[in-house]
PDB file of C-alpha atoms in Angstrom:
ATOM      1  CA  ALA A 749       0.000   0.000   0.000  1.00  0.00           C
ATOM      2  CA  GLU A 750       1.155   3.490  -0.724  1.00  0.00           C
ATOM      3  CA  ALA A 751       0.886   5.449   2.506  1.00  0.00           C
ATOM      4  CA  SER A 752      -1.574   8.334   2.369  1.00  0.00           C
ATOM      5  CA  TRP A 753       0.520  10.048   5.039  1.00  0.00           C
ATOM      6  CA  ARG A 754       4.238  10.193   4.383  1.00  0.00           C
ATOM      7  CA  GLY A 755       5.026   9.118   7.942  1.00  0.00           C
ATOM      8  CA  GLY A 756       3.402   5.700   7.665  1.00  0.00           C
ATOM      9  CA  LEU A 757       0.297   3.682   6.991  1.00  0.00           C
ATOM     10  CA  THR A 758      -3.116   4.595   8.372  1.00  0.00           C
ATOM     11  CA  ILE A 759      -6.245   2.569   9.094  1.00  0.00           C
ATOM     12  CA  THR A 760      -7.659   4.013   5.859  1.00  0.00           C
ATOM     13  CA  ASP A 761      -4.675   2.595   3.957  1.00  0.00           C
ATOM     14  CA  LEU A 762      -5.100  -0.854   5.522  1.00  0.00           C
ATOM     15  CA  ALA A 763      -8.849  -0.974   4.880  1.00  0.00           C
ATOM     16  CA  ALA A 764      -8.256  -0.001   1.224  1.00  0.00           C
ATOM     17  CA  GLU A 765      -6.103  -3.094   0.631  1.00  0.00           C
ATOM     18  CA  GLU A 766      -8.529  -5.559  -0.972  1.00  0.00           C
ATOM     19  CA  GLY A 767      -6.380  -8.579  -0.128  1.00  0.00           C
ATOM     20  CA  PHE A 768      -6.724  -7.957   3.614  1.00  0.00           C
ATOM     21  CA  GLY A 769     -10.520  -8.163   3.641  1.00  0.00           C
ATOM     22  CA  LEU A 770     -10.783  -5.476   6.330  1.00  0.00           C
ATOM     23  CA  ALA A 771     -13.680  -3.153   7.002  1.00  0.00           C
ATOM     24  CA  VAL A 772     -13.794  -0.233   9.411  1.00  0.00           C
ATOM     25  CA  VAL A 773     -16.779  -0.736  11.693  1.00  0.00           C
ATOM     26  CA  ALA A 774     -16.443   2.299  13.948  1.00  0.00           C
ATOM     27  CA  ALA A 775     -13.868   5.070  14.025  1.00  0.00           C
ATOM     28  CA  THR A 776     -13.573   8.811  14.284  1.00  0.00           C
ATOM     29  CA  PRO A 777     -12.470  10.594  11.092  1.00  0.00           C
ATOM     30  CA  GLU A 778      -9.261  11.698  12.837  1.00  0.00           C
ATOM     31  CA  SER A 779      -8.338   8.182  13.905  1.00  0.00           C
ATOM     32  CA  LEU A 780      -8.618   6.900  10.329  1.00  0.00           C
ATOM     33  CA  LEU A 781      -5.864   9.268   9.211  1.00  0.00           C
ATOM     34  CA  ARG A 782      -3.424   8.947  12.120  1.00  0.00           C
ATOM     35  CA  PRO A 783      -0.229   7.080  11.260  1.00  0.00           C
ATOM     36  CA  ILE A 784       0.174   3.657  12.836  1.00  0.00           C
ATOM     37  CA  THR A 785       3.400   3.612  14.826  1.00  0.00           C
ATOM     38  CA  TRP A 786       3.397  -0.055  15.862  1.00  0.00           C
ATOM     39  CA  VAL A 787       1.164  -3.133  15.763  1.00  0.00           C
ATOM     40  CA  HIS A 788       0.330  -5.403  18.700  1.00  0.00           C
ATOM     41  CA  VAL A 789      -1.456  -8.749  18.674  1.00  0.00           C
ATOM     42  CA  THR A 790      -2.994  -9.644  22.018  1.00  0.00           C
ATOM     43  CA  GLU A 791      -5.731 -11.642  23.685  1.00  0.00           C
ATOM     44  CA  VAL A 792      -5.558  -9.871  27.051  1.00  0.00           C
ATOM     45  CA  VAL A 793      -8.692  -7.966  28.008  1.00  0.00           C
ATOM     46  CA  ASP A 794      -6.800  -4.894  29.216  1.00  0.00           C
ATOM     47  CA  PRO A 795      -3.794  -4.249  26.941  1.00  0.00           C
ATOM     48  CA  ARG A 796      -3.387  -0.697  28.269  1.00  0.00           C
ATOM     49  CA  PRO A 797      -0.052  -1.342  30.042  1.00  0.00           C
ATOM     50  CA  HIS A 798       1.468  -2.585  26.790  1.00  0.00           C
ATOM     51  CA  VAL A 799       0.348  -0.012  24.206  1.00  0.00           C
ATOM     52  CA  ARG A 800       0.912   3.651  23.520  1.00  0.00           C
ATOM     53  CA  GLU A 801      -0.873   6.267  21.478  1.00  0.00           C
ATOM     54  CA  GLY A 802      -0.883   5.575  17.749  1.00  0.00           C
ATOM     55  CA  GLU A 803      -0.391   1.824  18.049  1.00  0.00           C
ATOM     56  CA  LEU A 804      -2.751  -0.622  16.369  1.00  0.00           C
ATOM     57  CA  VAL A 805      -4.098  -3.427  18.571  1.00  0.00           C
ATOM     58  CA  CYS A 806      -5.252  -6.622  16.851  1.00  0.00           C
ATOM     59  CA  THR A 807      -7.133  -9.516  18.432  1.00  0.00           C
ATOM     60  CA  VAL A 808      -9.069 -12.580  17.313  1.00  0.00           C
ATOM     61  CA  GLY A 809     -11.375 -11.969  20.264  1.00  0.00           C
ATOM     62  CA  ALA A 810     -10.930 -15.300  22.054  1.00  0.00           C
ATOM     63  CA  ALA A 811     -11.197 -13.578  25.445  1.00  0.00           C
ATOM     64  CA  LEU A 812     -13.988 -11.237  24.346  1.00  0.00           C
ATOM     65  CA  VAL A 813     -16.987 -13.552  24.057  1.00  0.00           C
ATOM     66  CA  ASP A 814     -18.674 -11.873  27.029  1.00  0.00           C
ATOM     67  CA  PRO A 815     -20.077  -8.431  26.055  1.00  0.00           C
ATOM     68  CA  HIS A 816     -18.742  -6.936  29.320  1.00  0.00           C
ATOM     69  CA  GLU A 817     -15.212  -8.128  28.544  1.00  0.00           C
ATOM     70  CA  ALA A 818     -15.464  -6.879  24.951  1.00  0.00           C
ATOM     71  CA  LEU A 819     -16.507  -3.436  26.202  1.00  0.00           C
ATOM     72  CA  ARG A 820     -13.657  -3.454  28.724  1.00  0.00           C
ATOM     73  CA  PHE A 821     -11.201  -4.270  25.912  1.00  0.00           C
ATOM     74  CA  VAL A 822     -12.466  -1.476  23.660  1.00  0.00           C
ATOM     75  CA  GLU A 823     -12.417   1.048  26.509  1.00  0.00           C
ATOM     76  CA  SER A 824      -8.883   0.105  27.526  1.00  0.00           C
ATOM     77  CA  VAL A 825      -7.592   0.421  23.950  1.00  0.00           C
ATOM     78  CA  ALA A 826      -9.366   3.776  23.585  1.00  0.00           C
ATOM     79  CA  ASP A 827      -7.867   4.965  26.886  1.00  0.00           C
ATOM     80  CA  ALA A 828      -4.393   4.087  25.582  1.00  0.00           C
ATOM     81  CA  GLY A 829      -4.987   6.321  22.556  1.00  0.00           C
TER      82      GLY A 829
END
């Protein structure tokens, strides 16, 4: 993918790659254009201690089958920026 922002790829860039099969479900317009500084893969419900602002957090959701835990995960990622 050709980065839309010279500093790196964005969520918009990743979602535009047909081979990835990604779709943005919910995001603010600003977050779609922020450069991704790092990528984490995790199954912990609260990854906040391990991520910083601008980092992409990926999960298959194995620990998020309970709606309360899924909400906790989303809130903790949002709190991390």
